Every structure is written in C-alpha cells, then in structure tokens.
CSV table of C-alpha atoms in Angstrom, one decimal:
chain,number,residue,atom,x,y,z
L,7,UNK,CA,-149.2,-36.4,-78.2
L,8,UNK,CA,-145.8,-39.6,-76.3
L,9,UNK,CA,-142.2,-39.5,-77.4
L,10,UNK,CA,-141.7,-41.2,-80.7
L,11,UNK,CA,-139.5,-43.1,-82.2
L,12,UNK,CA,-139.1,-43.5,-85.8
L,13,UNK,CA,-137.0,-47.1,-87.6
L,14,UNK,CA,-135.0,-45.7,-90.1
L,15,UNK,CA,-132.1,-47.8,-92.2
L,16,UNK,CA,-128.6,-46.5,-91.4
L,17,UNK,CA,-127.1,-45.3,-95.0
L,18,UNK,CA,-126.8,-41.8,-95.0
L,19,UNK,CA,-129.6,-40.7,-97.8
L,20,UNK,CA,-131.6,-42.7,-95.5
L,21,UNK,CA,-131.0,-40.7,-92.1
L,22,UNK,CA,-131.4,-38.2,-94.2
L,23,UNK,CA,-134.2,-38.7,-95.0
L,24,UNK,CA,-136.0,-39.8,-91.8
L,25,UNK,CA,-134.3,-36.2,-90.3
L,26,UNK,CA,-136.1,-34.1,-93.4
L,27,UNK,CA,-139.6,-36.3,-92.8
L,28,UNK,CA,-139.1,-35.1,-89.0
L,29,UNK,CA,-139.0,-31.6,-89.5
L,30,UNK,CA,-141.7,-31.5,-91.2
L,31,UNK,CA,-144.1,-32.9,-88.2
L,32,UNK,CA,-142.2,-30.7,-86.4
L,33,UNK,CA,-143.3,-27.8,-88.1
L,34,UNK,CA,-147.3,-28.7,-87.9
L,35,UNK,CA,-146.1,-29.7,-84.0
L,36,UNK,CA,-143.1,-27.9,-82.6
L,37,UNK,CA,-143.4,-30.2,-79.0
L,38,UNK,CA,-143.1,-33.3,-80.9
L,39,UNK,CA,-140.7,-35.3,-79.0
L,40,UNK,CA,-139.1,-37.8,-81.7
L,41,UNK,CA,-135.8,-40.2,-81.7
L,42,UNK,CA,-134.3,-42.1,-84.7
L,43,UNK,CA,-133.5,-45.5,-84.1
L,44,UNK,CA,-131.3,-46.8,-86.5
L,45,UNK,CA,-131.4,-50.3,-87.8
L,46,UNK,CA,-129.1,-52.1,-90.1
L,47,UNK,CA,-131.1,-54.4,-92.5
L,48,UNK,CA,-129.8,-57.4,-94.5
L,49,UNK,CA,-129.8,-55.6,-97.7
L,50,UNK,CA,-126.8,-53.1,-96.0
L,51,UNK,CA,-124.7,-56.2,-94.8
L,52,UNK,CA,-124.9,-57.9,-98.5
L,53,UNK,CA,-123.5,-55.4,-100.5
L,54,UNK,CA,-120.4,-58.1,-102.8
L,55,UNK,CA,-124.1,-59.2,-104.5
L,56,UNK,CA,-126.9,-58.5,-106.8
L,57,UNK,CA,-130.2,-57.4,-104.5
L,58,UNK,CA,-131.9,-59.6,-106.5
L,59,UNK,CA,-129.9,-62.7,-106.4
L,60,UNK,CA,-130.9,-61.9,-102.3
L,61,UNK,CA,-133.7,-61.9,-102.1
L,62,UNK,CA,-134.8,-58.1,-103.2
L,63,UNK,CA,-136.3,-55.3,-101.9
L,64,UNK,CA,-137.6,-57.1,-98.8
L,65,UNK,CA,-134.0,-56.7,-97.8
L,66,UNK,CA,-134.8,-53.5,-96.7
L,67,UNK,CA,-137.6,-53.0,-94.8
L,68,UNK,CA,-138.1,-57.2,-92.7
L,69,UNK,CA,-136.0,-56.1,-89.9
L,70,UNK,CA,-137.7,-52.4,-89.7
L,71,UNK,CA,-140.7,-53.9,-89.8
L,72,UNK,CA,-140.4,-56.7,-87.4
L,73,UNK,CA,-139.2,-53.4,-84.9
L,74,UNK,CA,-142.8,-52.4,-85.7
L,75,UNK,CA,-144.7,-55.9,-84.6
L,76,UNK,CA,-142.1,-55.6,-81.5
L,77,UNK,CA,-143.2,-51.9,-80.3
L,78,UNK,CA,-139.6,-50.6,-80.3
L,79,UNK,CA,-140.4,-48.0,-83.0
L,80,UNK,CA,-143.4,-45.8,-84.0
L,81,UNK,CA,-143.6,-45.3,-87.5
L,82,UNK,CA,-140.5,-45.9,-90.1
L,83,UNK,CA,-139.7,-44.1,-93.0
L,84,UNK,CA,-138.5,-46.2,-96.4
L,85,UNK,CA,-137.7,-45.6,-99.4
L,86,UNK,CA,-141.6,-46.3,-101.4
L,87,UNK,CA,-140.3,-48.0,-103.5
L,88,UNK,CA,-138.0,-50.5,-101.6
L,89,UNK,CA,-141.3,-51.7,-100.3
L,90,UNK,CA,-143.2,-54.7,-101.4
L,91,UNK,CA,-146.7,-54.4,-102.7
L,92,UNK,CA,-148.2,-56.4,-100.1
L,93,UNK,CA,-147.2,-55.7,-96.4
L,94,UNK,CA,-147.2,-58.0,-93.3
L,95,UNK,CA,-150.8,-57.6,-92.0
L,96,UNK,CA,-150.9,-55.5,-88.7
L,97,UNK,CA,-149.5,-52.7,-90.3
L,98,UNK,CA,-150.1,-49.5,-92.9
L,99,UNK,CA,-148.5,-47.1,-94.8
L,100,UNK,CA,-149.7,-44.1,-93.3
L,101,UNK,CA,-148.9,-41.7,-95.0
L,102,UNK,CA,-147.1,-40.5,-98.2
L,103,UNK,CA,-145.8,-37.7,-98.1
L,104,UNK,CA,-144.6,-35.4,-100.8
L,105,UNK,CA,-143.1,-36.7,-103.9
L,106,UNK,CA,-138.9,-35.9,-104.7
L,107,UNK,CA,-138.2,-35.7,-108.7
L,108,UNK,CA,-138.9,-39.8,-109.7
L,109,UNK,CA,-136.6,-39.6,-112.6
L,110,UNK,CA,-133.2,-41.4,-112.9
L,111,UNK,CA,-129.8,-39.6,-113.1
L,112,UNK,CA,-127.6,-40.1,-115.8
L,113,UNK,CA,-123.9,-38.7,-114.4
L,114,UNK,CA,-120.4,-39.3,-117.0
L,115,UNK,CA,-116.9,-39.0,-117.0
L,116,UNK,CA,-116.5,-35.6,-118.9
L,117,UNK,CA,-119.9,-35.1,-119.1
L,118,UNK,CA,-120.2,-37.4,-122.4
L,119,UNK,CA,-124.2,-37.5,-122.9
L,120,UNK,CA,-125.3,-40.3,-123.5
L,121,UNK,CA,-126.0,-40.9,-127.3
L,122,UNK,CA,-122.3,-39.8,-127.6
L,123,UNK,CA,-120.6,-42.4,-125.7
L,124,UNK,CA,-118.3,-45.2,-127.5
L,125,UNK,CA,-119.0,-48.7,-127.9
L,126,UNK,CA,-118.6,-51.0,-125.7
L,127,UNK,CA,-119.2,-48.3,-123.1
L,128,UNK,CA,-119.5,-49.5,-119.5
L,129,UNK,CA,-122.4,-47.6,-117.3
L,130,UNK,CA,-122.3,-49.0,-113.4
L,131,UNK,CA,-126.3,-49.7,-112.4
L,132,UNK,CA,-127.7,-52.3,-109.9
L,133,UNK,CA,-130.4,-52.3,-110.8
L,134,UNK,CA,-132.6,-54.5,-114.0
L,135,UNK,CA,-134.9,-52.1,-115.2
L,136,UNK,CA,-132.2,-49.1,-116.1
L,137,UNK,CA,-130.0,-51.9,-117.1
L,138,UNK,CA,-132.7,-53.8,-119.4
L,139,UNK,CA,-134.0,-50.2,-120.8
L,140,UNK,CA,-130.5,-49.1,-121.7
L,141,UNK,CA,-129.2,-51.8,-123.7
L,142,UNK,CA,-132.9,-51.3,-125.3
L,143,UNK,CA,-131.3,-48.4,-126.5
L,144,UNK,CA,-127.8,-48.6,-127.1
L,145,UNK,CA,-127.1,-51.7,-127.7
L,146,UNK,CA,-124.0,-51.1,-127.9
L,147,UNK,CA,-123.3,-49.5,-125.1
L,148,UNK,CA,-122.5,-52.8,-121.7
L,149,UNK,CA,-124.1,-52.6,-117.8
L,150,UNK,CA,-122.3,-53.6,-115.2
L,151,UNK,CA,-123.0,-54.0,-111.5
L,152,UNK,CA,-122.8,-51.3,-108.8
L,153,UNK,CA,-123.8,-51.5,-105.3
L,154,UNK,CA,-122.6,-48.8,-102.6
L,155,UNK,CA,-124.0,-45.0,-101.6
L,156,UNK,CA,-124.0,-42.5,-103.4
L,157,UNK,CA,-121.1,-41.3,-102.6
L,158,UNK,CA,-119.1,-44.6,-102.5
L,159,UNK,CA,-120.9,-45.4,-106.4
L,160,UNK,CA,-119.2,-41.6,-107.3
L,161,UNK,CA,-115.7,-43.1,-106.5
L,162,UNK,CA,-115.8,-46.1,-108.8
L,163,UNK,CA,-116.9,-43.7,-111.6
L,164,UNK,CA,-113.9,-41.9,-110.8
L,165,UNK,CA,-111.7,-44.8,-109.9
L,166,UNK,CA,-113.0,-48.0,-111.7
L,167,UNK,CA,-113.2,-48.7,-115.4
L,168,UNK,CA,-116.7,-47.2,-115.2
L,169,UNK,CA,-118.0,-44.1,-118.4
L,170,UNK,CA,-121.4,-43.6,-116.3
L,171,UNK,CA,-123.2,-44.5,-113.6
L,172,UNK,CA,-127.0,-44.3,-113.5
L,173,UNK,CA,-129.0,-43.0,-110.0
L,174,UNK,CA,-132.4,-42.3,-108.8
L,175,UNK,CA,-132.0,-38.7,-108.8
L,176,UNK,CA,-134.0,-38.4,-105.9
L,177,UNK,CA,-131.9,-39.4,-103.9
L,178,UNK,CA,-129.5,-36.6,-105.2
L,179,UNK,CA,-131.8,-34.1,-103.9
L,180,UNK,CA,-132.4,-34.9,-100.6
L,181,UNK,CA,-129.0,-35.6,-100.0
L,182,UNK,CA,-128.8,-31.6,-101.7
L,183,UNK,CA,-126.5,-32.4,-104.2
L,184,UNK,CA,-126.0,-29.6,-106.7
L,185,UNK,CA,-127.1,-30.6,-110.7
L,186,UNK,CA,-124.2,-30.0,-111.8
L,187,UNK,CA,-122.7,-33.1,-111.1
L,188,UNK,CA,-125.7,-34.1,-112.8
L,189,UNK,CA,-125.0,-34.7,-116.6
L,190,UNK,CA,-128.6,-35.2,-117.6
L,191,UNK,CA,-131.7,-36.2,-116.2
L,192,UNK,CA,-133.1,-39.3,-118.1
L,193,UNK,CA,-135.9,-38.8,-119.8
L,194,UNK,CA,-139.0,-41.5,-118.4
L,195,UNK,CA,-139.3,-41.8,-122.1
L,196,UNK,CA,-136.1,-43.3,-122.7
L,197,UNK,CA,-135.5,-44.5,-118.7
L,198,UNK,CA,-138.9,-45.1,-117.2
L,199,UNK,CA,-138.7,-44.9,-113.1
L,200,UNK,CA,-139.0,-47.5,-110.4
L,201,UNK,CA,-142.7,-47.9,-108.9
L,202,UNK,CA,-142.7,-45.5,-106.3
L,203,UNK,CA,-138.9,-43.7,-106.7
L,204,UNK,CA,-139.0,-40.5,-105.5
L,205,UNK,CA,-141.8,-41.4,-103.5
L,206,UNK,CA,-142.1,-41.8,-99.1
L,207,UNK,CA,-143.8,-44.2,-97.6
L,208,UNK,CA,-144.6,-43.3,-93.5
L,209,UNK,CA,-145.7,-47.2,-92.3
L,210,UNK,CA,-147.1,-47.9,-89.2
L,211,UNK,CA,-149.5,-50.2,-86.7
L,212,UNK,CA,-152.1,-50.4,-88.6
L,213,UNK,CA,-154.0,-49.6,-84.9
L,214,UNK,CA,-151.8,-46.7,-83.6
L,215,UNK,CA,-154.8,-44.6,-84.7
L,216,UNK,CA,-153.1,-40.9,-82.9
L,217,UNK,CA,-149.9,-41.9,-85.1
L,218,UNK,CA,-152.4,-41.9,-87.8
L,219,UNK,CA,-154.1,-39.1,-86.8
L,220,UNK,CA,-150.6,-37.0,-86.9
L,221,UNK,CA,-149.1,-38.5,-90.4
L,222,UNK,CA,-152.7,-38.0,-92.2
L,223,UNK,CA,-151.4,-33.5,-91.5
L,224,UNK,CA,-148.0,-34.5,-94.3
L,225,UNK,CA,-150.0,-36.3,-96.3
L,226,UNK,CA,-150.2,-35.8,-99.8
L,227,UNK,CA,-153.4,-37.3,-101.8
L,228,UNK,CA,-152.5,-37.1,-105.4
L,229,UNK,CA,-149.2,-38.5,-104.5
L,230,UNK,CA,-150.9,-41.7,-102.8
L,231,UNK,CA,-152.9,-42.2,-106.3
L,232,UNK,CA,-150.3,-42.4,-108.5
L,233,UNK,CA,-147.9,-44.5,-106.1
L,234,UNK,CA,-151.1,-46.8,-105.3
L,235,UNK,CA,-151.3,-47.2,-109.1
L,236,UNK,CA,-147.6,-48.1,-109.6
L,237,UNK,CA,-147.6,-50.5,-106.9
L,238,UNK,CA,-151.3,-52.1,-107.7
L,239,UNK,CA,-149.4,-53.0,-111.3
L,240,UNK,CA,-146.5,-54.0,-109.3
L,241,UNK,CA,-148.2,-56.2,-107.0
L,242,UNK,CA,-151.1,-58.0,-109.9
L,243,UNK,CA,-147.4,-58.0,-112.5
L,244,UNK,CA,-145.8,-59.9,-109.5
L,245,UNK,CA,-142.7,-58.2,-109.9
L,246,UNK,CA,-139.4,-59.3,-108.3
L,247,UNK,CA,-136.1,-58.2,-108.3
L,248,UNK,CA,-135.1,-60.4,-110.7
L,249,UNK,CA,-137.6,-59.0,-113.1
L,250,UNK,CA,-136.8,-55.5,-115.4
L,251,UNK,CA,-140.1,-53.5,-114.3
L,252,UNK,CA,-141.1,-50.1,-114.5
L,253,UNK,CA,-144.1,-47.9,-113.9
L,254,UNK,CA,-144.8,-44.3,-113.5
L,255,UNK,CA,-148.2,-42.1,-113.1
L,256,UNK,CA,-149.0,-38.2,-112.8
L,257,UNK,CA,-151.8,-36.3,-112.6
L,258,UNK,CA,-152.8,-34.7,-115.5
L,259,UNK,CA,-154.4,-31.5,-116.3
L,260,UNK,CA,-157.8,-32.7,-116.1
L,261,UNK,CA,-156.8,-34.0,-112.5
L,262,UNK,CA,-156.9,-37.8,-113.5
L,263,UNK,CA,-154.1,-40.0,-113.5
L,264,UNK,CA,-152.1,-41.4,-116.1
L,265,UNK,CA,-149.9,-44.2,-116.4
L,266,UNK,CA,-147.6,-46.2,-117.9
L,267,UNK,CA,-146.4,-49.8,-117.2
L,268,UNK,CA,-143.6,-51.4,-118.3
L,269,UNK,CA,-142.2,-55.1,-118.5
L,270,UNK,CA,-138.7,-55.8,-120.2
L,271,UNK,CA,-136.6,-58.7,-120.7
L,272,UNK,CA,-133.0,-58.1,-119.0
L,273,UNK,CA,-131.3,-57.8,-122.4
L,274,UNK,CA,-133.6,-54.9,-123.7
L,275,UNK,CA,-134.6,-56.8,-126.5
L,276,UNK,CA,-138.3,-58.4,-125.1
L,277,UNK,CA,-141.1,-55.4,-124.1
L,278,UNK,CA,-144.5,-55.0,-122.9
L,279,UNK,CA,-145.8,-51.3,-122.1
L,280,UNK,CA,-149.0,-50.6,-121.9
L,281,UNK,CA,-150.5,-46.5,-120.9
L,282,UNK,CA,-153.7,-45.3,-119.7
L,283,UNK,CA,-156.1,-42.6,-118.2
L,284,UNK,CA,-158.1,-42.7,-115.2
L,285,UNK,CA,-159.8,-41.7,-112.2
L,286,UNK,CA,-159.3,-44.5,-110.1
L,287,UNK,CA,-155.7,-45.6,-109.0
L,288,UNK,CA,-156.4,-49.2,-107.9
L,289,UNK,CA,-158.4,-49.9,-111.3
L,290,UNK,CA,-155.8,-48.2,-113.1
L,291,UNK,CA,-153.0,-50.1,-111.9
L,292,UNK,CA,-155.1,-53.8,-112.7
L,293,UNK,CA,-156.1,-51.7,-116.3
L,294,UNK,CA,-152.3,-51.3,-117.4
L,295,UNK,CA,-150.7,-55.1,-115.6
L,296,UNK,CA,-153.8,-56.5,-117.7
L,297,UNK,CA,-153.2,-55.5,-121.0
L,298,UNK,CA,-149.2,-56.2,-120.5
L,299,UNK,CA,-150.6,-59.6,-119.6
L,300,UNK,CA,-153.1,-60.0,-123.0
L,301,UNK,CA,-149.6,-58.9,-124.5
L,302,UNK,CA,-147.8,-62.1,-122.9
L,303,UNK,CA,-145.6,-60.0,-120.3
L,304,UNK,CA,-146.3,-62.8,-118.0
L,305,UNK,CA,-143.9,-65.7,-119.8
L,306,UNK,CA,-141.1,-63.2,-118.9
L,307,UNK,CA,-142.2,-62.7,-115.5
L,308,UNK,CA,-142.3,-66.4,-114.9
L,309,UNK,CA,-139.0,-67.4,-117.1
L,310,UNK,CA,-137.1,-64.9,-114.4
L,311,UNK,CA,-138.5,-66.1,-111.5
L,312,UNK,CA,-138.0,-69.7,-112.1
L,313,UNK,CA,-134.6,-69.0,-113.0
L,314,UNK,CA,-133.5,-67.8,-109.5
C-alpha cells in the first residue's frame, strides 16, 4: 500500500479521533505508513458567531473536500454530524467505523440536576436542536449561545454566567474524559441526538479502489445502516443548521432498525416527531420524513430557512 495522507481538522478532538482511527487501520496492517495533514476549516476560523448564521454544517468539511479533489490527501476523518447529507460528486463515505455513545452530556456547576435548576438558570449550547428540546421540557430555563472546544466550554462554565452546558458525549469519551465530570447523560427521550452523532465518516475519492478495500475492513455495517436512516431523513427534510432537527436509529433485538425523527421550532413550542421500524434504512428514513411532512413540519423548515 502507498503512503497515505489523512486530512483532519486542527482541533484537539479531530486530531484525537484521527489518531484513534489510524490505530484501527494499523491493527489490520502494521506496515501502513499514514501521515496526518492538519487543515483549518472556515468553521474553525469563525468562533464569534453561531454556525447557523454563517452557513452551517458544510463549514467544517469544504476545505477538506477540496484537498481530496486536489489529491493533497487520500482520505478525511469527519464527525459524521458535521457532514452534509449530500456529498460532492466524486467523493464517497468509504467506511463508517464503530459508533461512540450518541447521547448528549449535561455538565452543571455543583452537579445540580437539570430538573433542579432554578428559574432563569442559563444553559450553554451552540445547538438549536438541544436548545429547543430543553426549552420544551423546561421553559423556565434560558439558553445562551456558547462555542469553542471542550476545554474552552468547560472554562466558560466555570468562569462565566453559565449554570450548565450541554456537549456531545462522544467527544468527551474520545478525549478520555472521566464520567465523574458529567452530571448526566441525557436520555434520548428528553434530548434526541443530532443526526450521525457519535459516528465517524471516512471520506475519500470514489475511484480509489485500493483505499476503499482497506477501509472496508474497519466498516461497521450496523452503524452504517443506522446513520443511513438518519441521513436519509435529514436530506428529505432539507434539514439545515437553521432548523432544530434530530434523529436517532438503533438496531433492535430482532435485527431491524428503530428510528425516531424530530423537527421543532427554535422556541421548543412546536414539535413534530415520529418513530418507525424496518429493515431498509433508506425506506425507513423516507417513511419518517413523509410522516413529519404530513404532520406539517415543513412549515417550520420553510420559515426558518427563509428567515436566514
């Protein structure tokens, strides 16, 4: 196998994820020579504004995809929740490895439980999805925008006027954070995760047969089926960063896929959700999206997309 160059965002989490994935490949073939090329994306440069106001998810992948097209890198390791549901022609997700815990982690000052927070308490999150679901259950709380890596957000919780923050649990786990620092992992009945949360997507050129054969050896078909249902739903609902959209699929004991999709208004007052089970992930994603459209969820999506 030739020397491989992998593209990664420069953040500590992205580099950690990349190194962990490279270890998986080297466990299969110890002779592999793999180098990491750090790439600064537009999403990494803009830290003073909400992503939903400056272009959303693609901000973390466009520069990396350009490096793939220019053949400066051979593959890229993305957090799948950052990858738009439609890829540019010529690129594919070559494999989806094992998934980390998909839930959100709630971290509060003094480990105060979410249900015990006083009226007016401030929760930091940069996610419209998290904010809407928290406000739906706890309308007396306030959501305040927060950005930055894990360390930055934890520092802001300590030093600024936040009473709690919510982060993806997968990032904490991959960075080796102890469960002791987490007040609670939020049940997906309270806060349904983001599409693809906890999963990685390994992107490469569609015609790179040798690399695709290698990546196939660390592919997890069950995880791939689940995220395919989720990403089909995302695509069908035209779910952008302006829309509080959530979805989580899991494999059931009888080997079918159980998938729940959710669309909400940003204030948490309007909620459209549906859960279905099936064997075909694409058909399942389509079914859930059709049900939400029938309920009227498109009115929220159109209004939010038009307002930006």
